[in-house]
Tab-separated table of C-alpha atoms and ligand atoms in Angstrom:
chain	number	residue	atom	x	y	z
P	132	MET	CA	-3.196	-15.630	13.227
P	133	LEU	CA	-1.349	-13.949	10.363
P	134	LYS	CA	2.346	-14.292	10.728
P	135	ARG	CA	4.484	-11.713	9.136
P	136	CYS	CA	7.845	-13.300	8.198
P	137	GLY	CA	10.711	-12.502	10.591
P	138	TYR	CA	12.915	-11.776	7.663
P	139	ASN	CA	10.553	-9.018	6.316
P	140	PRO	CA	11.173	-7.109	4.228
P	141	LEU	CA	12.402	-9.839	1.915
P	142	LEU	CA	13.520	-7.517	-0.863
P	143	VAL	CA	14.260	-3.803	-0.770
P	144	PRO	CA	15.395	-1.375	-3.489
P	145	ALA	CA	19.091	-1.723	-2.385
P	146	ASP	CA	18.800	-5.406	-3.536
P	147	VAL	CA	18.221	-4.400	-7.138
P	148	LYS	CA	20.761	-3.271	-9.667
P	149	PRO	CA	19.474	-0.500	-11.774
P	150	SER	CA	18.797	-1.283	-15.389
P	151	ASN	CA	20.422	1.930	-16.504
P	152	PRO	CA	23.376	3.954	-14.971
P	153	ARG	CA	21.239	7.047	-14.736
P	154	PHE	CA	18.448	5.398	-12.881
P	155	GLN	CA	17.817	4.668	-9.216
P	156	VAL	CA	15.542	1.937	-7.993
P	157	ASP	CA	12.469	3.365	-6.085
P	158	GLY	CA	10.788	0.160	-5.478
P	159	ILE	CA	10.614	-3.677	-5.803
P	160	PHE	CA	7.048	-4.729	-4.986
P	161	ASN	CA	3.665	-6.271	-6.174
P	162	CYS	CA	5.203	-9.567	-7.484
P	163	GLY	CA	3.701	-12.543	-9.320
P	164	VAL	CA	4.549	-15.891	-7.652
P	165	ALA	CA	5.165	-19.296	-9.123
P	166	ARG	CA	6.833	-22.619	-8.309
P	167	TYR	CA	9.439	-23.528	-10.965
P	168	ARG	CA	11.909	-26.418	-10.889
P	169	GLY	CA	11.810	-26.662	-7.039
P	170	GLU	CA	12.267	-22.947	-6.555
P	171	VAL	CA	9.859	-20.167	-5.698
P	172	ILE	CA	10.038	-17.477	-8.441
P	173	LEU	CA	8.842	-13.984	-7.811
P	174	LEU	CA	8.267	-11.894	-10.972
P	175	CYS	CA	8.781	-8.466	-9.498
P	176	ARG	CA	7.610	-5.054	-10.353
P	177	VAL	CA	10.761	-2.919	-10.271
P	178	ALA	CA	10.097	0.806	-10.363
P	179	GLU	CA	12.926	3.147	-11.427
P	180	SER	CA	13.348	6.871	-11.769
P	181	VAL	CA	16.033	9.191	-12.989
P	182	ARG	CA	18.501	10.305	-10.326
P	183	GLN	CA	17.514	13.983	-10.062
P	184	THR	CA	20.285	16.508	-10.116
P	185	ASP	CA	18.159	19.759	-9.825
P	186	GLU	CA	15.727	20.033	-7.076
P	187	ASN	CA	13.533	22.438	-8.988
P	188	LYS	CA	13.167	19.987	-11.805
P	189	LEU	CA	11.687	16.552	-12.187
P	190	GLU	CA	12.869	14.268	-14.907
P	191	ILE	CA	10.697	11.405	-15.842
P	192	PRO	CA	11.672	8.271	-17.998
P	193	VAL	CA	9.309	7.020	-20.683
P	194	VAL	CA	9.984	4.487	-23.622
P	195	VAL	CA	9.591	6.034	-27.018
P	196	ASN	CA	10.263	4.663	-30.452
P	197	GLU	CA	12.754	6.598	-32.582
P	198	ASN	CA	13.481	5.467	-36.136
P	199	GLY	CA	12.177	1.900	-35.411
P	200	LYS	CA	14.090	1.490	-32.228
P	201	ASP	CA	12.802	1.701	-28.561
P	202	VAL	CA	14.841	4.193	-26.424
P	203	ILE	CA	14.268	5.642	-22.983
P	204	LYS	CA	13.843	9.395	-23.086
P	205	THR	CA	12.945	11.767	-20.287
P	206	VAL	CA	10.150	14.249	-19.815
P	207	VAL	CA	11.379	17.271	-17.759
P	208	TYR	CA	9.169	19.320	-15.574
P	209	ASP	CA	10.213	22.580	-14.119
P	210	LYS	CA	8.365	22.669	-10.846
P	211	LYS	CA	8.643	26.539	-10.349
P	212	ALA	CA	7.869	27.449	-14.097
P	213	GLN	CA	5.131	24.867	-14.311
P	214	PRO	CA	2.769	25.446	-11.319
P	215	GLU	CA	-0.172	24.084	-13.293
P	216	PHE	CA	0.990	20.617	-12.293
P	217	ASP	CA	0.680	18.946	-8.950
P	218	TYR	CA	3.838	17.314	-7.713
P	219	SER	CA	2.599	16.083	-4.289
P	220	ASP	CA	1.942	12.433	-5.041
P	221	SER	CA	5.127	10.332	-5.046
P	222	ARG	CA	3.645	8.159	-7.806
P	223	SER	CA	2.358	10.604	-10.411
P	224	VAL	CA	2.524	14.242	-11.589
P	225	TYR	CA	-1.060	15.529	-12.047
P	226	LYS	CA	-2.383	18.299	-14.338
P	227	LYS	CA	-4.660	20.501	-12.354
P	228	GLY	CA	-8.019	20.923	-13.901
P	229	PRO	CA	-11.155	22.935	-13.262
P	230	LYS	CA	-13.289	22.150	-10.230
P	231	GLY	CA	-10.454	20.443	-8.492
P	232	ARG	CA	-10.409	17.718	-11.219
P	233	ARG	CA	-6.934	16.463	-11.960
P	234	THR	CA	-5.576	14.103	-14.698
P	235	VAL	CA	-2.363	12.079	-14.533
P	236	ALA	CA	0.308	13.913	-16.753
P	237	ASN	CA	3.094	11.363	-16.166
P	238	LEU	CA	4.071	8.644	-13.696
P	239	THR	CA	7.163	9.464	-11.675
P	240	SER	CA	8.839	6.151	-12.436
P	241	LEU	CA	9.026	3.502	-15.198
P	242	SER	CA	8.458	-0.129	-13.980
P	243	HIS	CA	9.783	-3.323	-15.627
P	244	LEU	CA	9.507	-6.996	-14.585
P	245	ARG	CA	12.332	-8.809	-13.007
P	246	VAL	CA	12.789	-12.328	-11.666
P	247	ALA	CA	13.949	-13.240	-8.136
P	248	ARG	CA	14.554	-16.751	-7.059
P	249	SER	CA	14.634	-18.617	-3.780
P	250	GLY	CA	15.066	-22.257	-2.655
P	251	ASP	CA	13.303	-21.694	0.715
P	252	GLY	CA	10.746	-19.033	-0.202
P	253	ILE	CA	12.322	-16.566	2.132
P	254	HIS	CA	15.911	-15.742	0.926
P	255	PHE	CA	15.706	-14.315	-2.661
P	256	THR	CA	18.245	-13.452	-5.149
P	257	VAL	CA	17.159	-10.807	-7.658
P	258	GLU	CA	18.553	-11.236	-11.181
P	259	ASP	CA	20.941	-8.501	-12.266
P	260	ARG	CA	18.982	-7.608	-15.308
P	261	PRO	CA	15.325	-6.971	-16.120
P	262	GLY	CA	13.437	-10.089	-17.270
P	263	ILE	CA	11.167	-7.990	-19.562
P	264	MET	CA	11.482	-4.254	-20.330
P	265	PRO	CA	8.561	-2.166	-21.455
P	266	ILE	CA	8.118	-1.513	-25.163
P	267	ALA	CA	7.049	1.800	-26.579
P	268	SER	CA	4.108	0.522	-28.518
P	269	GLU	CA	2.474	-1.095	-25.610
P	270	GLU	CA	3.951	-0.007	-22.284
P	271	SER	CA	5.635	3.388	-22.892
P	272	TRP	CA	4.935	4.253	-19.246
P	273	GLY	CA	5.738	0.865	-17.752
P	274	MET	CA	4.678	-2.754	-16.858
P	275	GLU	CA	3.161	-3.143	-13.403
P	276	ASP	CA	1.761	-5.632	-10.941
P	277	PRO	CA	2.315	-8.938	-12.728
P	278	ARG	CA	0.203	-11.955	-11.800
P	279	ILE	CA	1.251	-15.488	-12.835
P	280	THR	CA	-1.133	-18.279	-13.489
P	281	GLN	CA	0.309	-21.821	-14.154
P	282	ILE	CA	-1.699	-23.957	-16.649
P	283	GLY	CA	0.138	-27.077	-17.372
P	284	GLU	CA	3.802	-26.234	-17.958
P	285	THR	CA	2.989	-22.799	-19.274
P	286	TYR	CA	3.072	-19.790	-16.980
P	287	TYR	CA	0.619	-17.054	-18.124
P	288	ILE	CA	1.401	-13.581	-16.879
P	289	THR	CA	-1.024	-10.659	-16.820
P	290	TYR	CA	0.065	-7.090	-16.042
P	291	SER	CA	-0.908	-3.610	-16.320
P	292	ALA	CA	0.393	-2.170	-19.506
P	293	VAL	CA	0.625	1.562	-18.942
P	294	THR	CA	0.633	4.334	-21.651
P	295	GLU	CA	-0.302	7.898	-21.865
P	296	HIS	CA	-3.621	6.592	-23.433
P	297	GLY	CA	-4.585	4.574	-20.397
P	298	VAL	CA	-3.966	1.467	-18.400
P	299	CYS	CA	-4.652	-1.774	-20.129
P	300	VAL	CA	-4.013	-5.357	-19.095
P	301	SER	CA	-1.739	-7.428	-21.345
P	302	LEU	CA	-0.967	-11.206	-21.284
P	303	MET	CA	2.287	-13.037	-21.964
P	304	LYS	CA	3.439	-16.436	-21.457
P	305	THR	CA	6.692	-18.303	-20.630
P	306	LYS	CA	7.808	-21.861	-19.901
P	307	ASP	CA	11.142	-21.052	-18.274
P	308	PHE	CA	11.141	-17.439	-16.962
P	309	GLN	CA	13.829	-16.662	-19.438
P	310	SER	CA	11.964	-16.044	-22.700
P	311	TYR	CA	8.605	-14.467	-22.872
P	312	GLU	CA	5.948	-14.388	-25.622
P	313	ARG	CA	3.714	-11.386	-25.638
P	314	MET	CA	0.113	-12.200	-26.492
P	315	GLY	CA	-1.179	-8.565	-26.525
P	316	ILE	CA	-3.783	-6.521	-24.668
P	317	ILE	CA	-6.631	-8.601	-23.261
P	318	PHE	CA	-8.607	-5.803	-21.483
P	319	GLY	CA	-8.660	-2.285	-22.875
P	320	PRO	CA	-8.346	0.907	-20.818
P	321	GLU	CA	-8.961	1.324	-18.108
P	322	ASN	CA	-8.525	-2.040	-16.474
P	323	LYS	CA	-6.147	-3.480	-13.979
P	324	ASP	CA	-5.878	-6.375	-11.477
P	325	VAL	CA	-6.524	-9.307	-13.729
P	326	ALA	CA	-6.154	-12.618	-12.034
P	327	ILE	CA	-6.812	-15.686	-14.113
P	328	PHE	CA	-8.030	-18.817	-12.482
P	329	PRO	CA	-5.458	-21.726	-12.903
P	330	GLU	CA	-8.012	-24.029	-14.656
P	331	LYS	CA	-11.114	-23.922	-16.838
P	332	ILE	CA	-14.268	-23.928	-14.913
P	333	GLY	CA	-17.377	-25.217	-16.680
P	334	GLY	CA	-15.346	-25.442	-19.828
P	335	GLU	CA	-14.189	-21.762	-19.740
P	336	TYR	CA	-11.415	-19.780	-18.454
P	337	VAL	CA	-12.418	-17.225	-15.684
P	338	ALA	CA	-10.692	-14.043	-14.655
P	339	PHE	CA	-11.222	-11.228	-12.164
P	340	ASN	CA	-10.746	-7.781	-13.635
P	341	ARG	CA	-11.162	-4.330	-12.522
P	342	PRO	CA	-12.507	-1.824	-14.863
P	343	VAL	CA	-12.405	1.881	-13.852
P	344	PRO	CA	-15.663	3.557	-14.696
P	345	PHE	CA	-15.775	7.209	-15.648
P	346	GLY	CA	-18.806	9.170	-14.456
P	347	ILE	CA	-20.997	6.496	-12.900
P	348	GLY	CA	-19.641	3.881	-10.540
P	349	MET	CA	-16.536	3.078	-8.688
P	350	PRO	CA	-13.577	0.803	-9.537
P	351	SER	CA	-15.056	-2.651	-8.673
P	352	MET	CA	-14.300	-6.294	-9.234
P	353	TRP	CA	-15.813	-8.068	-12.261
P	354	LEU	CA	-15.523	-11.623	-13.474
P	355	ALA	CA	-15.133	-12.296	-17.171
P	356	LYS	CA	-14.978	-15.576	-19.173
P	357	SER	CA	-12.837	-16.752	-22.161
P	358	PRO	CA	-12.622	-19.797	-24.390
P	359	ASP	CA	-8.850	-19.176	-25.102
P	360	LEU	CA	-7.369	-16.643	-22.647
P	361	LEU	CA	-7.285	-14.085	-25.359
P	362	HIS	CA	-10.985	-13.142	-25.916
P	363	TRP	CA	-12.747	-12.075	-22.734
P	364	GLY	CA	-16.421	-11.233	-22.186
P	365	ARG	CA	-19.714	-11.929	-20.529
P	366	GLN	CA	-18.656	-9.690	-17.782
P	367	LYS	CA	-20.472	-9.894	-14.526
P	368	LEU	CA	-20.026	-7.616	-11.496
P	369	PHE	CA	-18.470	-9.616	-8.662
P	370	MET	CA	-18.248	-7.037	-6.017
P	371	ALA	CA	-18.623	-3.266	-5.816
P	372	THR	CA	-17.084	-0.889	-3.369
P	373	SER	CA	-18.697	-0.495	0.020
P	374	HIS	CA	-20.319	2.435	1.958
P	375	GLU	CA	-18.733	5.693	2.909
P	376	GLY	CA	-16.161	5.451	5.643
P	377	CYS	CA	-15.454	1.758	5.212
P	378	TRP	CA	-12.011	0.116	4.402
P	379	ASP	CA	-13.295	-0.785	0.922
P	380	GLU	CA	-15.017	2.445	-0.122
P	381	GLY	CA	-12.438	3.706	-2.662
P	382	ARG	CA	-11.771	0.702	-4.856
P	383	VAL	CA	-11.666	-3.110	-4.827
P	384	GLY	CA	-9.591	-5.237	-7.092
P	385	GLY	CA	-8.233	-8.783	-7.623
P	386	GLY	CA	-5.142	-9.668	-5.635
P	387	ALA	CA	-3.529	-13.046	-5.585
P	388	VAL	CA	-4.285	-15.630	-8.391
P	389	PRO	CA	-7.124	-17.684	-6.859
P	390	LEU	CA	-5.869	-20.816	-5.011
P	391	LYS	CA	-7.583	-24.191	-5.308
P	392	THR	CA	-8.463	-25.666	-1.956
P	393	GLU	CA	-10.626	-28.765	-1.040
P	394	LYS	CA	-13.432	-26.417	-0.080
P	395	GLY	CA	-13.434	-24.012	-3.163
P	396	TRP	CA	-11.490	-21.054	-4.584
P	397	LEU	CA	-9.653	-19.041	-2.072
P	398	VAL	CA	-9.443	-15.422	-3.247
P	399	ILE	CA	-7.256	-12.931	-1.563
P	400	TYR	CA	-8.135	-9.409	-2.928
P	401	HIS	CA	-7.318	-5.732	-2.037
P	402	ALA	CA	-9.399	-2.769	-1.321
P	403	ALA	CA	-8.538	0.790	-0.436
P	404	ASP	CA	-10.419	3.431	1.533
P	405	ALA	CA	-10.881	7.042	0.521
P	406	ALA	CA	-7.496	7.908	1.780
P	407	ASP	CA	-5.787	5.308	-0.426
P	408	ARG	CA	-4.991	2.865	2.474
P	409	TYR	CA	-4.751	-0.553	0.913
P	410	CYS	CA	-5.766	-3.684	2.856
P	411	LEU	CA	-6.319	-7.294	2.022
P	412	GLY	CA	-9.660	-9.184	2.236
P	413	VAL	CA	-10.602	-12.814	1.595
P	414	TYR	CA	-13.329	-14.871	0.029
P	415	LEU	CA	-14.152	-18.517	-0.551
P	416	LEU	CA	-15.876	-19.266	-3.806
P	417	ASP	CA	-17.814	-22.350	-5.035
P	418	PRO	CA	-15.339	-24.658	-6.913
P	419	GLU	CA	-17.818	-25.000	-9.877
P	420	HIS	CA	-19.574	-21.483	-9.770
P	421	PRO	CA	-16.974	-18.895	-8.979
P	422	GLU	CA	-19.554	-16.204	-8.829
P	423	GLN	CA	-21.061	-17.888	-5.862
P	424	ILE	CA	-19.524	-16.769	-2.534
P	425	LEU	CA	-19.404	-19.541	0.082
P	426	GLY	CA	-17.581	-17.408	2.660
P	427	LYS	CA	-16.537	-13.747	3.058
P	428	LEU	CA	-14.908	-11.696	5.790
P	429	GLU	CA	-16.434	-8.231	6.228
P	430	VAL	CA	-13.172	-6.854	7.584
P	431	PRO	CA	-9.735	-6.986	6.272
P	432	PHE	CA	-7.543	-9.846	7.477
P	433	MET	CA	-4.441	-7.865	6.729
P	434	GLU	CA	-3.951	-4.129	7.176
P	435	PRO	CA	-0.737	-1.963	6.842
P	436	GLU	CA	0.542	-2.213	10.419
P	437	ALA	CA	4.204	-2.860	10.452
P	438	ASP	CA	6.552	0.148	9.948
P	439	TYR	CA	7.627	-1.311	6.582
P	440	GLU	CA	4.096	-1.244	5.473
P	441	LYS	CA	3.139	2.183	6.795
P	442	GLU	CA	6.229	3.911	5.500
P	443	GLY	CA	7.764	3.874	2.020
P	444	PHE	CA	7.489	5.189	-1.449
P	445	PHE	CA	3.597	5.235	-0.988
P	446	GLY	CA	2.794	4.500	2.600
P	447	ASN	CA	-0.132	2.516	4.108
P	448	VAL	CA	-0.203	-0.050	1.442
P	449	VAL	CA	-0.285	-3.958	1.541
P	450	PHE	CA	-0.870	-5.233	-2.056
P	451	THR	CA	-0.677	-8.864	-3.254
P	452	CYS	CA	-0.428	-10.352	-6.675
P	453	GLY	CA	0.223	-13.872	-5.701
P	454	ALA	CA	0.192	-16.568	-2.881
P	455	LEU	CA	1.130	-20.203	-2.586
P	456	LEU	CA	-0.310	-23.109	-0.673
P	457	GLN	CA	2.298	-24.901	1.388
P	458	GLU	CA	1.686	-27.557	4.060
P	459	GLY	CA	-1.576	-26.151	5.122
P	460	ASN	CA	-0.401	-22.630	5.010
P	461	VAL	CA	-1.252	-19.860	2.685
P	462	VAL	CA	1.920	-18.020	1.911
P	463	ILE	CA	1.253	-14.569	0.732
P	464	TYR	CA	3.886	-12.480	-0.964
P	465	TYR	CA	2.912	-8.794	-0.957
P	466	GLY	CA	4.155	-5.305	-1.864
P	467	ALA	CA	4.607	-3.175	1.227
P	468	ALA	CA	4.289	0.677	0.980
P	469	ASP	CA	5.020	0.325	-2.871
P	470	ASP	CA	8.738	-0.330	-2.447
P	471	LYS	CA	9.385	-3.626	-0.723
P	472	ILE	CA	8.457	-7.227	-1.037
P	473	CYS	CA	7.304	-9.049	2.090
P	474	ARG	CA	5.834	-12.373	3.155
P	475	ALA	CA	3.033	-13.362	5.538
P	476	ASP	CA	1.716	-16.805	6.357
P	477	ILE	CA	-1.684	-17.901	7.590
P	478	GLU	CA	-2.967	-21.320	8.244
P	479	LEU	CA	-5.741	-22.362	5.738
P	480	GLU	CA	-7.778	-23.874	8.663
P	481	GLU	CA	-7.656	-20.518	10.358
P	482	LEU	CA	-8.956	-18.801	7.224
P	483	TYR	CA	-11.709	-21.308	6.871
P	484	ARG	CA	-12.736	-20.589	10.521
P	485	MET	CA	-12.667	-16.858	9.878
P	486	LEU	CA	-14.811	-17.387	6.754
P	487	GLY	CA	-17.205	-19.687	8.671
P	488	VAL	CA	-16.879	-22.546	6.133
O	154	LIG	C1	-2.369	1.046	-7.728
O	154	LIG	C2	-2.009	-0.346	-7.885
O	154	LIG	C3	-0.699	-0.733	-7.372
O	154	LIG	C4	-0.221	0.073	-6.252
O	154	LIG	C5	-1.449	0.779	-5.479
O	154	LIG	C6	-0.923	1.676	-4.356
O	154	LIG	O1	-3.796	1.176	-7.757
O	154	LIG	O2	-2.030	-0.708	-9.311
O	154	LIG	O3	0.388	-0.545	-8.337
O	154	LIG	O4	0.427	-0.791	-5.276
O	154	LIG	O5	-2.087	1.535	-6.365
O	154	LIG	O6	-0.149	2.697	-4.807
């Protein structure tokens, strides 16, 4: 039913030129998707780290402002001399706390956003330079997981804006994927996975978002509304995590920007279990009332199964930020194991059948 592209992975770290001679590319993954002037554009998350020279040390890049100018500096951990930190997760360094609690001390890599283009949706060329680099005031720890919503001729991009004070979601816009206008933070910390519907519904913009509660509750999917794309409110819980032992027990969050079909909004989302295994699920929502679910699959329709999804920077992950409708097919671009970009297609009719609509 689901056809993984025979050319997978479409993009790997070796396809990307580092933005800085001291850096190596750890991953190109979790990309926003758009059609622009007859081409498919992927706005990719590119994660880079410092090429390490001493195995006892870990040098981490961050953006800081010095004398009014943004520069990349490194934070250096001495693994032997600093055992109070946990270095076992490839994505983050954790500070060990009491009762097994741990907090993120740093991310191991710094992500920026970069454009890749293709005429056929399969063979992509990655630009030599970053499209947008993080700035110290808003994204000192990086820009992650962009999602593109086309409204008219403007492409609105939401992304995780990460700093030491938390993960926010910011908005920017472009008309040409060359110059970008930052519009600021639209969801304060901690929030992620914002996918804006591509048109107003009932006179308002609608977006999924994924606040991370502290103390009570789990990271779940919420729906917010806005008159202008900047001011979001009237939050409603859309879907909470599921029961213990289920594929969606750990977290659920928006995935691809919702696709408009003749039967309603097709929503591909992600969920992770307690072991951080990320799968994709699907919903069909009422065209006029997106909080109303017309069809839902109780099981994931895509799980990390291929080697390139099971192994990588952070294994057992399929994660999408964007999909396209093309001749009766849903074309899903997704990040595999947090370091590659892949494609999988599924017929829309097949999805309808699975959803019982
Ligand atoms: C995070 C996401 C993604 C990433 C997954 C899996 O929660 O924001 O950036 O792909 O974890 O590591």
